[in-house]
């Protein structure tokens, strides 16, 4: 009895007594398999820290795919501007200047107009849930505020919780760490509060209570190489294995899909299944017909903490649709049935038809032949397409009559 009382005193000091009544069996042991298509009604994304930055990037770049985002402690889209110093000292600390939310909104519009992101208007009305704890010194509050302002300026429906005393962490009613902690495995317990329910309610609408029974679904362990461009996850700082929790109900019914992205120092190769086990998403997945996809990053040169790429350590295309990690995650979503004919990361371009050669003789007083054929004819000679002869050479022969003998090749008549 004295041991039990002492344990309760310790748990109370840590703010964990509220979790005793809802503690449950661990996430199921992983079952090796592949990602297979399900009837997915809507796809969402969530993440912590570097996973929060990546969640924002995915939502913005693939707004035709992701219908909302839940983000624990991160900054606005492409805050880092492909620069590590900016990432560290402007987008985490605030000792260097950073682009304003308005500037990043315009950057988003410009990139969308160029086709490297989905149309910006898709974000209007999307639910976005943001969280930042008052004890979080890793990402400064002002940076997280910028994220809220950025989304608001693009018309998203933003809910922002910044009153919790949490440290830099994912916050869950069954988290193993004290509320104000910033320590591995970065999953905190803040007493009776349930930010996961708050997030899901904002994203999905009405949410059924989390399951209080052992989990019924399967934790599928799959090969990420099947979804990574080039087939080498390590080359893009992604782990060899990814995971997906699939509730039993989703085997034969329509389900939602939640992509959840870990933070730095929180990848599977370092902390095991901590986020999958204590993040409290699977418990809601069981009662709300929701599959949870857990992609995995890992370490590489320039990324010793196993972060997701939000500053360009792996590719300058990191915040665009063709960013390697972005495309890989969307390929996983597609394999699960979460892409409905939109948002493909690498669409195959429509081939340009080869012009049909013509034997018709055409007077070369039309300068357009220079641009179309990139060929320049001099008496008795033929120049191949792409030879880039000086433009002035063409003007010397404005009275020459030509015919095309093969695509890009012209000869005098």
Coordinates of C-alpha atoms in Angstrom, one line a residue:
X1 CA 0.0 0.0 0.0
X2 CA 2.8 2.4 0.8
X3 CA 4.5 1.6 -2.5
X4 CA 1.2 2.3 -4.3
X5 CA 0.8 5.6 -2.4
X6 CA 4.3 6.6 -3.2
X7 CA 3.8 5.8 -6.9
X8 CA 0.7 8.0 -6.9
X9 CA 2.6 10.9 -5.4
X10 CA 5.2 10.6 -8.1
X11 CA 2.6 10.4 -10.8
X12 CA 0.7 13.3 -9.5
X13 CA 3.9 15.4 -9.5
X14 CA 4.4 14.4 -13.1
X15 CA 0.9 15.2 -14.1
X16 CA 0.2 11.6 -15.1
X17 CA -2.6 10.4 -12.8
X18 CA -5.2 11.3 -15.3
X19 CA -3.7 8.8 -17.8
X20 CA -4.1 5.8 -15.4
X21 CA -7.8 5.3 -16.2
X22 CA -7.2 5.4 -19.9
X23 CA -3.9 3.4 -20.3
X24 CA -4.2 0.5 -22.7
X25 CA -2.4 -2.3 -24.3
X26 CA 0.4 -1.3 -26.6
X27 CA 0.0 -0.7 -30.3
X28 CA -0.1 -4.2 -32.0
X29 CA 3.2 -5.7 -33.1
X30 CA 3.9 -4.8 -36.7
X31 CA 2.8 -7.1 -39.4
X32 CA 5.0 -7.0 -42.5
X33 CA 3.0 -6.2 -45.6
X34 CA 2.3 -3.6 -48.4
X35 CA 0.1 -0.6 -48.6
X36 CA -3.1 -1.5 -50.4
X37 CA -5.9 0.7 -51.6
X38 CA -8.9 1.5 -49.3
X39 CA -12.0 3.5 -49.8
X40 CA -10.6 6.8 -48.5
X41 CA -13.2 9.6 -48.0
X42 CA -10.7 12.4 -47.1
X43 CA -7.0 12.7 -46.3
X44 CA -5.4 14.9 -43.6
X45 CA -1.9 15.5 -42.3
X46 CA -0.4 16.2 -38.9
X47 CA 3.0 16.4 -37.4
X48 CA 5.4 17.7 -34.7
X49 CA 8.3 20.2 -35.2
X50 CA 10.1 19.1 -38.4
X51 CA 7.1 16.9 -39.0
X52 CA 4.9 20.0 -38.5
X53 CA 6.9 22.0 -41.1
X54 CA 6.6 19.0 -43.4
X55 CA 2.8 18.7 -42.7
X56 CA 2.4 22.3 -43.7
X57 CA 4.5 21.8 -46.9
X58 CA 2.4 18.8 -47.9
X59 CA -0.9 20.6 -47.2
X60 CA 0.2 23.7 -49.2
X61 CA 1.8 21.8 -52.1
X62 CA -0.8 19.1 -52.4
X63 CA -3.9 21.0 -51.3
X64 CA -5.9 18.9 -53.8
X65 CA -5.0 15.9 -51.7
X66 CA -4.9 17.1 -48.1
X67 CA -8.1 18.6 -46.8
X68 CA -6.7 19.9 -43.5
X69 CA -3.6 19.9 -41.2
X70 CA -2.9 19.6 -37.5
X71 CA 0.5 21.0 -36.5
X72 CA 2.3 20.8 -33.1
X73 CA 5.0 23.6 -33.0
X74 CA 6.2 24.7 -36.4
X75 CA 6.5 27.8 -38.6
X76 CA 5.0 29.0 -41.9
X77 CA 5.6 27.6 -45.4
X78 CA 9.2 27.8 -46.6
X79 CA 10.2 30.0 -43.7
X80 CA 13.8 28.6 -44.0
X81 CA 14.3 29.7 -47.7
X82 CA 16.7 26.8 -48.4
X83 CA 19.1 28.0 -45.8
X84 CA 20.2 26.3 -42.6
X85 CA 21.1 29.5 -40.7
X86 CA 17.7 30.9 -41.5
X87 CA 16.1 27.7 -40.3
X88 CA 17.9 27.8 -37.0
X89 CA 18.0 31.4 -36.2
X90 CA 15.0 32.9 -37.9
X91 CA 12.5 30.0 -38.0
X92 CA 13.3 28.4 -34.6
X93 CA 15.1 31.2 -32.7
X94 CA 14.3 34.7 -33.8
X95 CA 17.7 36.3 -33.8
X96 CA 17.8 36.7 -37.6
X97 CA 15.1 38.4 -39.7
X98 CA 12.6 36.1 -41.5
X99 CA 10.1 36.7 -44.3
X100 CA 6.7 37.9 -43.2
X101 CA 3.6 35.8 -43.5
X102 CA 2.4 38.2 -46.3
X103 CA 5.7 37.6 -48.2
X104 CA 5.3 33.9 -47.8
X105 CA 1.7 34.0 -48.9
X106 CA 2.8 35.8 -52.1
X107 CA 5.6 33.2 -52.6
X108 CA 2.9 30.5 -52.3
X109 CA 0.7 32.2 -54.9
X110 CA 3.6 32.7 -57.3
X111 CA 4.7 29.1 -57.1
X112 CA 1.1 27.9 -57.5
X113 CA 0.8 30.0 -60.6
X114 CA 4.0 28.4 -61.9
X115 CA 2.5 24.9 -61.3
X116 CA 5.0 23.8 -58.6
X117 CA 2.2 23.9 -56.0
X118 CA -1.5 23.1 -56.2
X119 CA -3.9 26.1 -56.6
X120 CA -3.9 28.3 -53.5
X121 CA -7.7 28.6 -53.5
X122 CA -7.9 25.0 -52.4
X123 CA -6.7 26.1 -49.0
X124 CA -9.6 28.5 -48.4
X125 CA -11.9 27.0 -45.8
X126 CA -9.6 24.1 -45.0
X127 CA -9.5 23.3 -41.2
X128 CA -6.1 23.9 -39.7
X129 CA -5.3 23.2 -36.0
X130 CA -2.2 24.6 -34.4
X131 CA -0.6 24.0 -31.1
X132 CA 2.3 25.7 -29.2
X133 CA 3.1 25.2 -25.5
X134 CA 4.1 28.0 -23.3
X135 CA 7.2 26.0 -22.1
X136 CA 8.3 25.4 -25.7
X137 CA 11.6 27.2 -26.3
X138 CA 12.6 25.2 -29.3
X139 CA 10.2 26.9 -31.7
X140 CA 9.6 30.5 -30.6
X141 CA 6.0 31.5 -30.1
X142 CA 6.4 34.3 -32.7
X143 CA 7.3 31.8 -35.4
X144 CA 4.2 29.6 -34.6
X145 CA 2.1 32.8 -34.6
X146 CA 3.4 33.5 -38.2
X147 CA 2.1 30.1 -39.2
X148 CA -1.4 31.0 -37.9
X149 CA -1.2 34.4 -39.7
X150 CA 0.0 32.7 -42.9
X151 CA -2.9 30.2 -43.0
X152 CA -5.4 32.8 -42.0
X153 CA -4.3 35.1 -44.9
X154 CA -5.0 32.2 -47.3
X155 CA -8.5 31.7 -46.0
X156 CA -8.0 28.6 -43.9
X157 CA -10.2 27.9 -40.9
X158 CA -7.6 28.2 -38.2
X159 CA -7.9 27.0 -34.5
X160 CA -4.8 27.9 -32.5
X161 CA -4.1 26.5 -29.0
X162 CA -1.2 28.3 -27.3
X163 CA -2.3 28.3 -23.7
X164 CA -1.0 24.8 -22.7
X165 CA 2.0 24.6 -20.5
X166 CA 3.6 22.0 -22.7
X167 CA 7.2 21.8 -23.8
X168 CA 8.3 21.0 -27.3
X169 CA 6.4 17.8 -27.9
X170 CA 3.4 16.0 -29.2
X171 CA 0.8 16.1 -26.4
X172 CA -1.3 13.0 -25.6
X173 CA -3.3 11.8 -22.6
X174 CA -1.1 8.7 -22.5
X175 CA 2.2 10.5 -23.1
X176 CA 5.1 9.2 -21.0
X177 CA 6.7 12.7 -20.3
X178 CA 5.7 15.5 -18.0
X179 CA 3.8 18.4 -19.6
X180 CA 6.6 20.9 -19.6
X181 CA 9.2 18.5 -20.7
X182 CA 11.3 18.8 -23.9
X183 CA 12.9 15.4 -24.0
X184 CA 12.9 12.0 -25.8
X185 CA 10.5 10.6 -27.0
X186 CA 8.8 14.0 -27.2
X187 CA 5.3 12.9 -26.2
X188 CA 4.0 14.8 -23.2
X189 CA 1.1 14.3 -20.8
X190 CA -0.7 17.5 -19.7
X191 CA -3.2 16.0 -17.2
X192 CA -6.8 15.8 -18.3
X193 CA -6.4 17.8 -21.5
X194 CA -6.6 15.9 -24.8
X195 CA -5.1 18.0 -27.6
X196 CA -5.4 15.0 -30.0
X197 CA -9.2 15.0 -29.6
X198 CA -9.2 18.8 -30.0
X199 CA -7.2 18.5 -33.2
X200 CA -9.4 15.7 -34.7
X201 CA -12.6 17.5 -33.8
X202 CA -11.5 20.6 -35.6
X203 CA -10.3 18.6 -38.6
X204 CA -13.0 16.0 -38.9
X205 CA -16.0 17.6 -37.2
X206 CA -17.8 15.4 -34.5
X207 CA -15.4 12.8 -33.2
X208 CA -16.4 9.6 -31.3
X209 CA -14.6 9.0 -28.0
X210 CA -11.3 7.2 -28.2
X211 CA -11.5 3.4 -27.7
X212 CA -11.0 2.2 -24.2
X213 CA -10.5 -1.4 -25.4
X214 CA -7.4 -3.1 -26.9
X215 CA -6.8 -1.9 -30.4
X216 CA -8.5 -4.0 -33.1
X217 CA -6.5 -3.1 -36.2
X218 CA -3.2 -4.1 -37.7
X219 CA 0.0 -2.1 -37.7
X220 CA 1.4 -2.8 -41.1
X221 CA 5.2 -2.5 -41.6
X222 CA 6.0 -1.7 -45.2
X223 CA 9.0 -1.1 -47.4
X224 CA 9.3 2.6 -48.1
X225 CA 11.5 2.0 -51.1
X226 CA 8.4 1.0 -53.1
X227 CA 7.2 4.6 -52.8
X228 CA 10.5 6.7 -53.0
X229 CA 11.5 8.1 -56.4
X230 CA 14.6 6.0 -57.4
X231 CA 13.8 3.3 -54.9
X232 CA 16.5 4.3 -52.3
X233 CA 14.9 5.7 -49.1
X234 CA 18.3 6.4 -47.5
X235 CA 19.3 8.7 -50.4
X236 CA 16.5 11.1 -49.4
X237 CA 17.0 10.6 -45.7
X238 CA 14.0 8.3 -45.2
X239 CA 14.0 5.0 -43.3
X240 CA 13.7 1.7 -45.0
X241 CA 10.5 0.9 -43.1
X242 CA 7.2 2.9 -42.7
X243 CA 4.1 2.0 -40.8
X244 CA 0.3 2.2 -41.2
X245 CA -2.3 1.5 -38.6
X246 CA -5.4 0.1 -40.2
X247 CA -8.5 -0.5 -38.0
X248 CA -10.5 -3.6 -38.6
X249 CA -13.5 -1.5 -39.7
X250 CA -11.5 0.0 -42.5
X251 CA -11.0 -3.4 -44.2
X252 CA -14.5 -3.2 -45.7
X253 CA -15.8 0.4 -45.2
X254 CA -15.0 3.9 -46.2
X255 CA -12.4 5.5 -43.9
X256 CA -10.5 8.7 -43.5
X257 CA -6.7 8.8 -43.8
X258 CA -4.4 10.7 -41.4
X259 CA -0.7 11.1 -42.3
X260 CA 1.3 11.7 -39.1
X261 CA 4.9 12.9 -39.2
X262 CA 7.3 12.6 -36.3
X263 CA 9.7 15.3 -35.2
X264 CA 13.5 15.3 -35.1
X265 CA 15.0 12.6 -32.8
X266 CA 11.7 10.9 -33.0
X267 CA 12.1 8.5 -35.9
X268 CA 11.5 4.8 -35.6
X269 CA 15.2 3.9 -35.8
X270 CA 15.9 5.9 -32.6
X271 CA 12.7 5.8 -30.4
X272 CA 11.0 2.7 -31.8
X273 CA 7.2 2.8 -31.9
X274 CA 6.9 5.6 -29.3
X275 CA 4.8 7.9 -31.4
X276 CA 2.7 5.1 -32.8
X277 CA 2.1 3.7 -29.3
X278 CA 1.6 6.8 -27.2
X279 CA 0.5 9.4 -29.7
X280 CA -3.2 8.5 -29.0
X281 CA -4.2 8.5 -32.6
X282 CA -4.9 4.8 -33.1
X283 CA -7.4 4.9 -30.2
X284 CA -9.4 7.5 -32.1
X285 CA -8.8 5.6 -35.4
X286 CA -10.6 2.6 -34.1
X287 CA -13.7 4.5 -33.2
X288 CA -13.7 6.9 -36.1
X289 CA -12.9 4.8 -39.1
X290 CA -9.5 6.4 -39.7
X291 CA -6.3 4.9 -41.1
X292 CA -3.1 6.4 -39.7
X293 CA 0.0 6.4 -41.9
X294 CA 3.4 6.9 -40.1
X295 CA 6.1 7.6 -42.7
X296 CA 9.7 7.5 -41.4
X297 CA 12.7 9.8 -41.9
X298 CA 16.2 8.9 -40.8
X299 CA 19.6 10.5 -40.6
X300 CA 22.0 11.4 -43.4
X301 CA 24.8 13.9 -44.0
X302 CA 23.4 17.3 -43.1
X303 CA 20.6 15.7 -41.1
X304 CA 22.1 14.1 -38.0
X305 CA 18.8 14.4 -36.0
X306 CA 16.6 12.5 -38.5
X307 CA 14.4 15.5 -39.3
X308 CA 12.1 15.9 -42.2
X309 CA 13.5 18.2 -44.9
X310 CA 12.1 21.7 -44.3
X311 CA 15.2 23.7 -45.0
X312 CA 16.8 22.0 -48.0
X313 CA 19.4 19.6 -46.5
X314 CA 18.5 17.0 -49.1
X315 CA 17.0 18.8 -52.1
X316 CA 16.4 22.5 -53.0
X317 CA 13.0 21.3 -54.2
X318 CA 12.1 20.3 -50.6
X319 CA 8.9 22.5 -50.3
X320 CA 7.6 21.8 -53.9
X321 CA 5.4 19.0 -55.3
X322 CA 8.5 17.4 -56.8
X323 CA 10.5 17.5 -53.6
X324 CA 11.7 13.9 -53.0
X325 CA 10.3 13.4 -49.5
X326 CA 7.1 15.2 -50.5
X327 CA 6.6 13.0 -53.6
X328 CA 7.4 9.8 -51.5
X329 CA 4.8 10.5 -48.9
X330 CA 2.1 11.4 -51.5
X331 CA 3.0 8.1 -53.3
X332 CA 2.2 6.3 -50.0
X333 CA -1.1 8.2 -49.8
X334 CA -1.9 7.2 -53.3
X335 CA -1.2 3.5 -52.6
X336 CA -3.6 3.7 -49.7
X337 CA -6.3 5.2 -52.0
X338 CA -6.0 8.7 -50.7
X339 CA -5.3 10.4 -54.1
X340 CA -8.4 10.8 -56.3
X341 CA -6.8 11.4 -59.6
X342 CA -5.2 14.7 -58.4
X343 CA -2.0 15.7 -56.9
X344 CA 0.3 13.1 -58.5
X345 CA 3.8 14.0 -57.6
X346 CA 5.4 13.3 -61.0
X347 CA 2.8 13.5 -63.7
X348 CA 4.0 12.2 -67.1
X349 CA 4.1 15.2 -69.5
X350 CA 2.0 14.9 -72.7
X351 CA 4.5 14.3 -75.5
X352 CA 4.8 17.0 -78.1
X353 CA 3.7 15.6 -81.5
X354 CA 6.5 15.3 -84.0
X355 CA 5.9 17.6 -86.9
X356 CA 5.2 15.8 -90.2
X357 CA 7.8 16.7 -92.9
X358 CA 6.4 18.4 -95.9
X359 CA 7.7 18.6 -99.5
X360 CA 6.1 22.0 -100.0
X361 CA 8.5 24.8 -100.9
X362 CA 8.1 27.8 -98.6
X363 CA 9.7 31.2 -99.2
X364 CA 11.9 32.0 -96.3
X365 CA 11.0 35.7 -96.0
X366 CA 9.0 34.5 -92.9
X367 CA 11.3 34.8 -89.9
X368 CA 9.2 32.3 -87.9
X369 CA 11.0 29.5 -89.7
X370 CA 14.1 30.4 -87.6
X371 CA 12.2 29.8 -84.4
X372 CA 10.3 26.8 -85.5
X373 CA 13.0 24.8 -87.2
X374 CA 16.1 26.3 -85.5
X375 CA 17.7 25.6 -88.9
X376 CA 19.6 28.0 -91.1
X377 CA 20.2 27.3 -94.7
X378 CA 23.0 28.5 -96.8
X379 CA 23.3 27.6 -100.5
X380 CA 23.9 23.8 -100.7
X381 CA 24.1 23.3 -96.9
X382 CA 21.6 22.1 -94.2
X383 CA 21.9 23.0 -90.5
X384 CA 20.3 20.6 -87.9
X385 CA 17.7 21.7 -85.4
X386 CA 19.4 23.2 -82.3
X387 CA 22.5 24.3 -84.1
X388 CA 21.8 27.9 -82.9
X389 CA 23.4 29.7 -85.9
X390 CA 23.5 33.4 -85.5
X391 CA 20.1 34.9 -86.2
X392 CA 21.7 37.5 -88.5
X393 CA 22.7 34.6 -90.9
X394 CA 19.0 33.9 -91.7
X395 CA 18.4 37.5 -92.7
X396 CA 21.0 37.2 -95.4
X397 CA 18.8 34.7 -97.2
X398 CA 15.4 36.1 -96.9
X399 CA 14.6 35.3 -100.5
X400 CA 15.6 31.6 -100.2
X401 CA 12.9 29.1 -100.8
X402 CA 12.9 26.0 -98.5
X403 CA 11.4 22.6 -97.9
X404 CA 11.5 20.4 -94.9
X405 CA 13.0 16.9 -95.4
X406 CA 12.8 15.7 -91.8
X407 CA 11.8 17.2 -88.5
X408 CA 14.0 20.2 -87.9
X409 CA 15.9 19.9 -91.2
X410 CA 15.4 22.2 -94.2
X411 CA 17.1 22.4 -97.6
X412 CA 16.8 24.8 -100.4
X413 CA 14.4 24.0 -103.2

